[in-house]
PDB file of C-alpha atoms and ligand atoms in Angstrom:
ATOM      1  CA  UNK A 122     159.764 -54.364  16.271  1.00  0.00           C
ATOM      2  CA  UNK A 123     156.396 -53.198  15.494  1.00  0.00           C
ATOM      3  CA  UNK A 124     153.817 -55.053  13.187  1.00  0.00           C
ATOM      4  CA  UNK A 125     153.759 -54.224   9.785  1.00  0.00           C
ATOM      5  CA  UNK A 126     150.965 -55.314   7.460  1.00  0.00           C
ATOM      6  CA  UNK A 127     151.277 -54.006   3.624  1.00  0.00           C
ATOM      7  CA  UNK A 128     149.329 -54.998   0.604  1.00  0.00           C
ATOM      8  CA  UNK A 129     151.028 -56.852  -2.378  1.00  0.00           C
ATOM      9  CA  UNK A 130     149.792 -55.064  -6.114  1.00  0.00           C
ATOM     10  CA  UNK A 131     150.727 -58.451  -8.206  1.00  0.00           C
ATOM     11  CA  UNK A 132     148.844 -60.657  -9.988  1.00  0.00           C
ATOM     12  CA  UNK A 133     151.427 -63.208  -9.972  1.00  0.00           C
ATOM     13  CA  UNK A 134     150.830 -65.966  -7.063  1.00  0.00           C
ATOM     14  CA  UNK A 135     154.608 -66.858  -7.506  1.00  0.00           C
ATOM     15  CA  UNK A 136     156.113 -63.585  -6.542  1.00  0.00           C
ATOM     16  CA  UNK A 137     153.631 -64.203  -3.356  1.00  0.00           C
ATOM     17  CA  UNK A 138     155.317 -67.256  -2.532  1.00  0.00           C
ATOM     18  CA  UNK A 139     158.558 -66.108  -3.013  1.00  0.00           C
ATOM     19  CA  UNK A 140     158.384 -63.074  -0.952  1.00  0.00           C
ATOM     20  CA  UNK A 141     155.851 -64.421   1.479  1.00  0.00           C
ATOM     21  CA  UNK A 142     158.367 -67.071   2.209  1.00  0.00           C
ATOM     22  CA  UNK A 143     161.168 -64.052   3.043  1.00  0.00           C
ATOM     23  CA  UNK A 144     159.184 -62.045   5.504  1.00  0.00           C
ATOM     24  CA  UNK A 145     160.558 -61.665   8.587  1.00  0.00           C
ATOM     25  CA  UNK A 146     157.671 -62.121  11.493  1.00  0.00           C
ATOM     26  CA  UNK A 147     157.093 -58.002  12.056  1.00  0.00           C
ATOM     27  CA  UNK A 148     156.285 -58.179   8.126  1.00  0.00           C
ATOM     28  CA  UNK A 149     152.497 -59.534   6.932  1.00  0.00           C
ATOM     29  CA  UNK A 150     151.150 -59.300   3.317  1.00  0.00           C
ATOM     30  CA  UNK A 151     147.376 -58.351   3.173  1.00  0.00           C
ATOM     31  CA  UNK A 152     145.497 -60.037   0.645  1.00  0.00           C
ATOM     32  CA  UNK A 153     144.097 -57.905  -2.464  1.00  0.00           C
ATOM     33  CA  UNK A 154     141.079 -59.868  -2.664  1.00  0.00           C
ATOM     34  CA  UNK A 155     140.225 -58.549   0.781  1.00  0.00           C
ATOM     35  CA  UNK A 156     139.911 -55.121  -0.408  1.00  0.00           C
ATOM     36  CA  UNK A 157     137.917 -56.047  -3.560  1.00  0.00           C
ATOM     37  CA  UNK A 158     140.624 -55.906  -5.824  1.00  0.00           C
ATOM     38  CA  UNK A 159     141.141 -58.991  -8.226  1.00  0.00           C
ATOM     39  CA  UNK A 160     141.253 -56.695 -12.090  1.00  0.00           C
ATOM     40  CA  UNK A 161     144.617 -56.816 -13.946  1.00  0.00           C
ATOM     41  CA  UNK A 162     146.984 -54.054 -13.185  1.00  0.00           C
ATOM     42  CA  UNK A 163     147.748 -52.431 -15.722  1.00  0.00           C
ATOM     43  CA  UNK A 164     151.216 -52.098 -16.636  1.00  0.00           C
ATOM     44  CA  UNK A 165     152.170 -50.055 -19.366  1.00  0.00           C
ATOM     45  CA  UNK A 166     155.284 -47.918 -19.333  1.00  0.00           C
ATOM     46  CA  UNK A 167     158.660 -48.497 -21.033  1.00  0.00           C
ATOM     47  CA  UNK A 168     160.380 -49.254 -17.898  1.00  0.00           C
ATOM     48  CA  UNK A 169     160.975 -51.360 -15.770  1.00  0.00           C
ATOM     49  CA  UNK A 170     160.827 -49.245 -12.305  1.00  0.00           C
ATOM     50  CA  UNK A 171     158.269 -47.117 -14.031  1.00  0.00           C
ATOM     51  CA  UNK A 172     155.897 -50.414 -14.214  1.00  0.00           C
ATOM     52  CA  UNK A 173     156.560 -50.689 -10.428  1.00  0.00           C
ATOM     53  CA  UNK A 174     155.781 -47.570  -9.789  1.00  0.00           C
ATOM     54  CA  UNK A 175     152.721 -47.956 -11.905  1.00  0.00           C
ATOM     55  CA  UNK A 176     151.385 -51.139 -10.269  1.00  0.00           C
ATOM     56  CA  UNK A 177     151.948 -49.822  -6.744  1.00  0.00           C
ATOM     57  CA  UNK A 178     150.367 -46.407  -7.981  1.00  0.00           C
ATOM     58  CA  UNK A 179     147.377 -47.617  -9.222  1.00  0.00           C
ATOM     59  CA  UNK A 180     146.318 -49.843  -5.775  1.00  0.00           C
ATOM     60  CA  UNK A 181     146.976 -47.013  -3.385  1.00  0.00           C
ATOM     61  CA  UNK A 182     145.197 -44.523  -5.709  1.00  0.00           C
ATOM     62  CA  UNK A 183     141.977 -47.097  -5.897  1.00  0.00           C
ATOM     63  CA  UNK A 184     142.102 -48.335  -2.607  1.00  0.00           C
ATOM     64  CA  UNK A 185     143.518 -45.467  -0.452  1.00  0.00           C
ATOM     65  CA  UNK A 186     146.294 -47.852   0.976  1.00  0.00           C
ATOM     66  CA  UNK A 187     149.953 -48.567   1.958  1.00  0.00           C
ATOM     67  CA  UNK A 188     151.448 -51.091  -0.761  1.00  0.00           C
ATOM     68  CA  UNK A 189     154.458 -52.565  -2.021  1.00  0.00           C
ATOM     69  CA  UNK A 190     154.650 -53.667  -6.638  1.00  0.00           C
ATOM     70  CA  UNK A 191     157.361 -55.244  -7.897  1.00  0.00           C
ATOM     71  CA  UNK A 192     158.513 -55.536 -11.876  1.00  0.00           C
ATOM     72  CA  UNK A 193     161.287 -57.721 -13.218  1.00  0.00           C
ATOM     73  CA  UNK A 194     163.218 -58.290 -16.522  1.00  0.00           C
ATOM     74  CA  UNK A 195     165.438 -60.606 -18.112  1.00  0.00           C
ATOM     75  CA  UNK A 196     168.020 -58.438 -19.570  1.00  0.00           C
ATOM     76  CA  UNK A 197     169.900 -60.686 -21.699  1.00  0.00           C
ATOM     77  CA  UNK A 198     173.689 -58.692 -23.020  1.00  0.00           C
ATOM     78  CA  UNK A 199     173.626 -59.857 -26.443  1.00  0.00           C
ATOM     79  CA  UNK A 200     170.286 -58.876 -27.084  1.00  0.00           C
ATOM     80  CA  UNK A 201     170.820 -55.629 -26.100  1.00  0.00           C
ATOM     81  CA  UNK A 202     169.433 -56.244 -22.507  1.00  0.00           C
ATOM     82  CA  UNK A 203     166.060 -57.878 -24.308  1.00  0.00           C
ATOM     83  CA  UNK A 204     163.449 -59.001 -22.758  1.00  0.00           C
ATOM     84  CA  UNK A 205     164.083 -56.478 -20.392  1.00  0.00           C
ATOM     85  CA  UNK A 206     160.708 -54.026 -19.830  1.00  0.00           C
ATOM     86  CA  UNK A 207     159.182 -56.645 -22.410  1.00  0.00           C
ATOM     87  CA  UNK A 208     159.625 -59.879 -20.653  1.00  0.00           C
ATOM     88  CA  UNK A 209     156.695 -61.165 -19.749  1.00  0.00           C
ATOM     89  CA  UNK A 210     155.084 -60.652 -23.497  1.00  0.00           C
ATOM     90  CA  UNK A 211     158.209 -61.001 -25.330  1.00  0.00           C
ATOM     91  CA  UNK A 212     156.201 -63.821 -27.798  1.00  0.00           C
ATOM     92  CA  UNK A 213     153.180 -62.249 -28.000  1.00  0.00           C
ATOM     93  CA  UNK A 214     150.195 -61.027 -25.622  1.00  0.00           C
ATOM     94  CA  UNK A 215     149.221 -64.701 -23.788  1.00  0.00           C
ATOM     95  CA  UNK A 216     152.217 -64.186 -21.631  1.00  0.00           C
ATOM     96  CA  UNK A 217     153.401 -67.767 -21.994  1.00  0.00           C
ATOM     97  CA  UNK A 218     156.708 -68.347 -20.447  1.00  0.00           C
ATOM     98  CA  UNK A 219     157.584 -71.463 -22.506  1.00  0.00           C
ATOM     99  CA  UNK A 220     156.660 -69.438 -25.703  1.00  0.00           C
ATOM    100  CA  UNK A 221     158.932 -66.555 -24.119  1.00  0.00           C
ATOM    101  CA  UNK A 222     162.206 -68.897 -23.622  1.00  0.00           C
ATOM    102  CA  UNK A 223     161.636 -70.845 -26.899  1.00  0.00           C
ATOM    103  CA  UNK A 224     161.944 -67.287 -28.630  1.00  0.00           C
ATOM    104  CA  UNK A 225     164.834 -66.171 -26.478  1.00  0.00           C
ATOM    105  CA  UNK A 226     167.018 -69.210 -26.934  1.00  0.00           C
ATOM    106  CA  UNK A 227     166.024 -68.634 -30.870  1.00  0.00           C
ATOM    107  CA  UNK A 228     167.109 -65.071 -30.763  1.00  0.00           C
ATOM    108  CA  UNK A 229     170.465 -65.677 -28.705  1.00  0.00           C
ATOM    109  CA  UNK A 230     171.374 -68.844 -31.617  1.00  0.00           C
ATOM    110  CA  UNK A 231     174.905 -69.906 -31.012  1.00  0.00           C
ATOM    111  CA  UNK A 232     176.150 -66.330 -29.461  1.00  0.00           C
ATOM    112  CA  UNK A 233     179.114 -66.327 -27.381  1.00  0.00           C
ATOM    113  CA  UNK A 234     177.979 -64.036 -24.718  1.00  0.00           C
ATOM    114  CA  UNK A 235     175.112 -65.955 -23.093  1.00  0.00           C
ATOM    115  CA  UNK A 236     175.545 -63.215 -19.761  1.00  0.00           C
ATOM    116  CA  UNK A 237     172.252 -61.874 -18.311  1.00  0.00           C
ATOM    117  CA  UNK A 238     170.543 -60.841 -15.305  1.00  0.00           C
ATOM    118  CA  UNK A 239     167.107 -60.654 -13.634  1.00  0.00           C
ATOM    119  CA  UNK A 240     166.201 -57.280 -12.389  1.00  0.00           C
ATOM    120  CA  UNK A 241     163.877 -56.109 -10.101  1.00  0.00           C
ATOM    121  CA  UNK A 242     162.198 -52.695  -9.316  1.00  0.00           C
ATOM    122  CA  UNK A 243     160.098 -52.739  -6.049  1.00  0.00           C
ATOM    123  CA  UNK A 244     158.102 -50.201  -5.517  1.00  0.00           C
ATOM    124  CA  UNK A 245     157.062 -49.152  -1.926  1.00  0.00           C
ATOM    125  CA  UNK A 246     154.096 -46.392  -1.543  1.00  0.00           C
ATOM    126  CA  UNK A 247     153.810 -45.751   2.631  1.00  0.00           C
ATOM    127  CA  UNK A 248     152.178 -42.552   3.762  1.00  0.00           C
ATOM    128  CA  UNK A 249     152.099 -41.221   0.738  1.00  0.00           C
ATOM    129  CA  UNK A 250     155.641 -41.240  -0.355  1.00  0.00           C
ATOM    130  CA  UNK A 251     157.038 -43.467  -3.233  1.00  0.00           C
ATOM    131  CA  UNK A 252     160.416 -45.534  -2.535  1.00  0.00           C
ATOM    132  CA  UNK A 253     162.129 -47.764  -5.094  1.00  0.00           C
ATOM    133  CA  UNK A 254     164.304 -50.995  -4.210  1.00  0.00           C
ATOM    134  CA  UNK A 255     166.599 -52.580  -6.450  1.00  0.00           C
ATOM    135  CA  UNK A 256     167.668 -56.251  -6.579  1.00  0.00           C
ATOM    136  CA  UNK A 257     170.122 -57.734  -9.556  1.00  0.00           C
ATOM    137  CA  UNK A 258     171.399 -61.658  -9.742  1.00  0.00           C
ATOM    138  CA  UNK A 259     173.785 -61.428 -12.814  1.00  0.00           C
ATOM    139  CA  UNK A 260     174.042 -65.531 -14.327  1.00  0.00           C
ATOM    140  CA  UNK A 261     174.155 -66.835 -18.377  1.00  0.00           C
ATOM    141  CA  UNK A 262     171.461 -67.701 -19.994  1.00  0.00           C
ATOM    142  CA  UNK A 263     171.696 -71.895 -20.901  1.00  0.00           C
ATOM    143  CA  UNK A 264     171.454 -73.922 -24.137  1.00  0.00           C
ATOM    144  CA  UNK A 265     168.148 -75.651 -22.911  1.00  0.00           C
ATOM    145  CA  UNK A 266     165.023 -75.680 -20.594  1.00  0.00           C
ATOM    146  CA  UNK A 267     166.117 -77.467 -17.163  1.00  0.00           C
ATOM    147  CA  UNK A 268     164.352 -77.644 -14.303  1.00  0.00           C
ATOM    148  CA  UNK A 269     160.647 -77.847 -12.756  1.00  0.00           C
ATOM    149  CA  UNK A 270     160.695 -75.279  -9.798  1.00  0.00           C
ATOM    150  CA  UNK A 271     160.013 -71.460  -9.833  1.00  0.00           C
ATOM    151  CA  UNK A 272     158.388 -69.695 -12.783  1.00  0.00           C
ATOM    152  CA  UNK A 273     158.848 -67.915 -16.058  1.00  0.00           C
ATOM    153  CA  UNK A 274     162.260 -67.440 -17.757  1.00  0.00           C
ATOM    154  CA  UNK A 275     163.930 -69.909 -14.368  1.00  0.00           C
ATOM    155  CA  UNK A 276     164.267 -72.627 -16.470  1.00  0.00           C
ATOM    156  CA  UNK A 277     167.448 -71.004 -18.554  1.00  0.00           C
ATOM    157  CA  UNK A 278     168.591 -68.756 -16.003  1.00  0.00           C
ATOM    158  CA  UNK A 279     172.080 -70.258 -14.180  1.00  0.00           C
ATOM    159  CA  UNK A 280     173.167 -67.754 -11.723  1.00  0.00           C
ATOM    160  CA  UNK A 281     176.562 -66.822 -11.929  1.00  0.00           C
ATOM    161  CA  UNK A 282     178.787 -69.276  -9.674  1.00  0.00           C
ATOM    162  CA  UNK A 283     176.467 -71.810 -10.103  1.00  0.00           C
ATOM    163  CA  UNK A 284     175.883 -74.712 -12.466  1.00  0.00           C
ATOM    164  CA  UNK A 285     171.905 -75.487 -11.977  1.00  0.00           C
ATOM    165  CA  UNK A 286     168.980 -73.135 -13.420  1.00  0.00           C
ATOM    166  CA  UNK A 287     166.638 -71.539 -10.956  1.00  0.00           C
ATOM    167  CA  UNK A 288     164.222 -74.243 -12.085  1.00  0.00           C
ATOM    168  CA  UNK A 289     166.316 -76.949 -10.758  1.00  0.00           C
ATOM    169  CA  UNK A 290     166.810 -74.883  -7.157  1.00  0.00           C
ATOM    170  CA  UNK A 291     164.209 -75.035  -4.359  1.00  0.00           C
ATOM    171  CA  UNK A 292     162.931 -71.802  -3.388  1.00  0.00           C
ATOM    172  CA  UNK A 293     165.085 -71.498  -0.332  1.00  0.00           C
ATOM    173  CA  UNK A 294     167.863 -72.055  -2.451  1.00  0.00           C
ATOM    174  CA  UNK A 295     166.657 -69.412  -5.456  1.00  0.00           C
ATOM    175  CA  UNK A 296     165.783 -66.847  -2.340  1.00  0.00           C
ATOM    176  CA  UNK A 297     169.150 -67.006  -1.043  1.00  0.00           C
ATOM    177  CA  UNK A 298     170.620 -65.176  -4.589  1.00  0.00           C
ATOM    178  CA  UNK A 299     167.564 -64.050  -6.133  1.00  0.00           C
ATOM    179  CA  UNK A 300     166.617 -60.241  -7.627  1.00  0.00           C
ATOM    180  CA  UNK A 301     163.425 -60.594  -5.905  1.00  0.00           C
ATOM    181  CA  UNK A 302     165.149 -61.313  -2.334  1.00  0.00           C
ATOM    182  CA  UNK A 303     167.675 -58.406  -2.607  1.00  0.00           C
ATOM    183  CA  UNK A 304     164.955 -55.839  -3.913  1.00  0.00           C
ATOM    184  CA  UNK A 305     162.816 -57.542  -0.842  1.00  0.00           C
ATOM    185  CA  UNK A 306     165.978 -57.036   1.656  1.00  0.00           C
ATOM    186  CA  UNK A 307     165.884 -53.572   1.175  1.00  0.00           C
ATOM    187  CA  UNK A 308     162.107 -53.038   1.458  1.00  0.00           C
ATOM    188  CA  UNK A 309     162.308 -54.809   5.121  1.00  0.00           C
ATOM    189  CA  UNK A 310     165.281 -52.879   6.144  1.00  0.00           C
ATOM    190  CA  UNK A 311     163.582 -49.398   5.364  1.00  0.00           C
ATOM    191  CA  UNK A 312     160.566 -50.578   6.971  1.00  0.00           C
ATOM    192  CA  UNK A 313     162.106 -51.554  10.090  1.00  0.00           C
ATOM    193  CA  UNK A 314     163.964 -48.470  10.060  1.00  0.00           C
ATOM    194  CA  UNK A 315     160.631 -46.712   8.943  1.00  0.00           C
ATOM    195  CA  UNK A 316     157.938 -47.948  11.094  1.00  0.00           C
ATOM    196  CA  UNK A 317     153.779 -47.309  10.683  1.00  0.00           C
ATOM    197  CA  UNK A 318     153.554 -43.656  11.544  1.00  0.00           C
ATOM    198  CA  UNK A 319     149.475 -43.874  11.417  1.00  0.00           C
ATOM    199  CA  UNK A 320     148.676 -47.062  12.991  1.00  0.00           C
ATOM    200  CA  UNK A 321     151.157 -48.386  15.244  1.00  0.00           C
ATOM    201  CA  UNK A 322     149.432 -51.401  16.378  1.00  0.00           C
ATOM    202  CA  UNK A 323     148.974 -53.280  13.276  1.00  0.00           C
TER     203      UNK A 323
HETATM  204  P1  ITT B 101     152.624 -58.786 -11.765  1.00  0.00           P
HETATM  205  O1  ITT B 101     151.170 -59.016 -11.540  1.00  0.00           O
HETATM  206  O2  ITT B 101     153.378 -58.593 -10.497  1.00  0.00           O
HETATM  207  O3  ITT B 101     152.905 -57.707 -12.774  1.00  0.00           O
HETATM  208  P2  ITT B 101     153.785 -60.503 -13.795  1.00  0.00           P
HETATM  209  O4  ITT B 101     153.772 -61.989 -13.945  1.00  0.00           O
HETATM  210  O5  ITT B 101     153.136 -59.664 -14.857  1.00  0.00           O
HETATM  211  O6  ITT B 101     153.185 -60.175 -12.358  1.00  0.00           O
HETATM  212  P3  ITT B 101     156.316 -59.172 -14.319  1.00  0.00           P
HETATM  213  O7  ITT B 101     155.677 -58.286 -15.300  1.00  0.00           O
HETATM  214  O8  ITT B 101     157.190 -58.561 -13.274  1.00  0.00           O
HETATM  215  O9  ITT B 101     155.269 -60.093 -13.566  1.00  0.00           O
HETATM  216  O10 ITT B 101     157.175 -60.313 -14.996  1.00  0.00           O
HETATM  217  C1  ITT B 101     157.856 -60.160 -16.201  1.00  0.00           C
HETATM  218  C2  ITT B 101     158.231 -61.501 -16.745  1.00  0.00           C
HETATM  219  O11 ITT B 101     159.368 -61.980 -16.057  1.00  0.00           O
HETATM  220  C3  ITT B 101     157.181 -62.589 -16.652  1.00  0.00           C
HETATM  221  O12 ITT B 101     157.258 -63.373 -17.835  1.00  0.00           O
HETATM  222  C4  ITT B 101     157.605 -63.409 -15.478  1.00  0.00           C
HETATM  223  O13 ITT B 101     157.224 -64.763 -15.623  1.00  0.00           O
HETATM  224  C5  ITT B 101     159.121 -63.261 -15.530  1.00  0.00           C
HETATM  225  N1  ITT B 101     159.681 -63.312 -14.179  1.00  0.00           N
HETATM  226  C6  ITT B 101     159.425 -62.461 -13.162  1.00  0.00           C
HETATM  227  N2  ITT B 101     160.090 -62.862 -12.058  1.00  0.00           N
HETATM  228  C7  ITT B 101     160.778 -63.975 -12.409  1.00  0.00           C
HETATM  229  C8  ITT B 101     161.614 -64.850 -11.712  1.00  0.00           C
HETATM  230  O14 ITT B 101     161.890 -64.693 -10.428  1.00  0.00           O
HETATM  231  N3  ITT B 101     162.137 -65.895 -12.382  1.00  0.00           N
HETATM  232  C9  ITT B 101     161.867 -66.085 -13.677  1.00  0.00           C
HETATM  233  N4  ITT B 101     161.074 -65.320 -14.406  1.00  0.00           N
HETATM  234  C10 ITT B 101     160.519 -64.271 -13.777  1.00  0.00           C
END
């Protein structure tokens, strides 16, 4: 399989962990730094693909390069698939995740329908054309933070047919179920079926 080294638009060092952790070995990640790049996206549409789109948009655009953005949501049922677009500043603009959950376990109160599910957009900008991945772990949302590992909302997320939160799951484990490994399962099998027209060799 030929190499294949894309850059990663995300400001989030966790999503680089997680999917750097998933890469098959035909697969590298290219730093952002290295091209000069360490401002915030920006991220500002009303959906959640759309902010994908965005974030991958706005690197290649810059930077002139290939590169892969990914956006997720909590989309919880009874809230009327809240956080959703909104997640990551659903308590306000400092993006705290603790602040986040606190509000969402507030807003769900004593609801019977706890369902949910993390979705991801990835988008993929490679020779100029835009492709879009989809990855979707449906679970409940629980009473109460549990759990150290991952990041944001994992600590009240309990995929369905389990009974432990993200947060209490090692990566491997959260990897083998997640939204961001079945968006990222896609993305590898178009690119191995899609290899580097320009530049073979890298
Ligand atoms: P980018 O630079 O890639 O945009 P971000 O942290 O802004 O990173 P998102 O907008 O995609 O990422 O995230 C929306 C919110 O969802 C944010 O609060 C994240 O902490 C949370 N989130 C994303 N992926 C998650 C995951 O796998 N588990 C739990 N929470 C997650």
């Amino acid at each position: 399989m030929t190499n294949i080294s894309l850059f990663f638009a995300t400001n989030n060092v966790h999503k680089v962990e997680e999917v750097t952790a998933l890469l098959p070995d035909f697969f590298q990640i290219r730093s952002l730094e290295s091209i000069g790049c360490t401002e915030d996206i920006p991220e500002n549409e009303p959906t959640i693909a759309g902010n994908a789109i965005a974030k991958a948009q706005y690197v290649h655009d810059k930077y002139m390069v290939d590169v892969f953005a990914e956006d997720t949501g909590l989309e919880v049922d009874s809230l009327d698939g809240e956080p959703g677009v909104y997640s990551a500043r659903y308590a306000g603009p400092q993006r705290d995740s603790i602040a986040n959950m606190r509000l969402l376990l507030q807003n769900l109160g004593d609801k019977k329908n706890r369902n949910a599910r993390f979705r991801t957009c990835m988008a993929l900008i490679k020779d100029g054309q835009i492709h879009l991945f989809e990855g979707i772990v449906e679970g409940t949302i629980s009473s109460e933070l549990s759990g150290k590992e991952g990041f944001g909302y994992d600590p009240i997320f309990v995929p369905a047919g389990h009974s432990k939160t993200f947060a209490e799951m090692s990566l491997k484990e959260k990897s083998q179920m997640s939204h961001r490994a079945r968006a990222l399962n896609k993305l590898i099998e178009f690119l191995s079926k899609n290899p580097d027209k320009r530049n073979p060799q890298i």
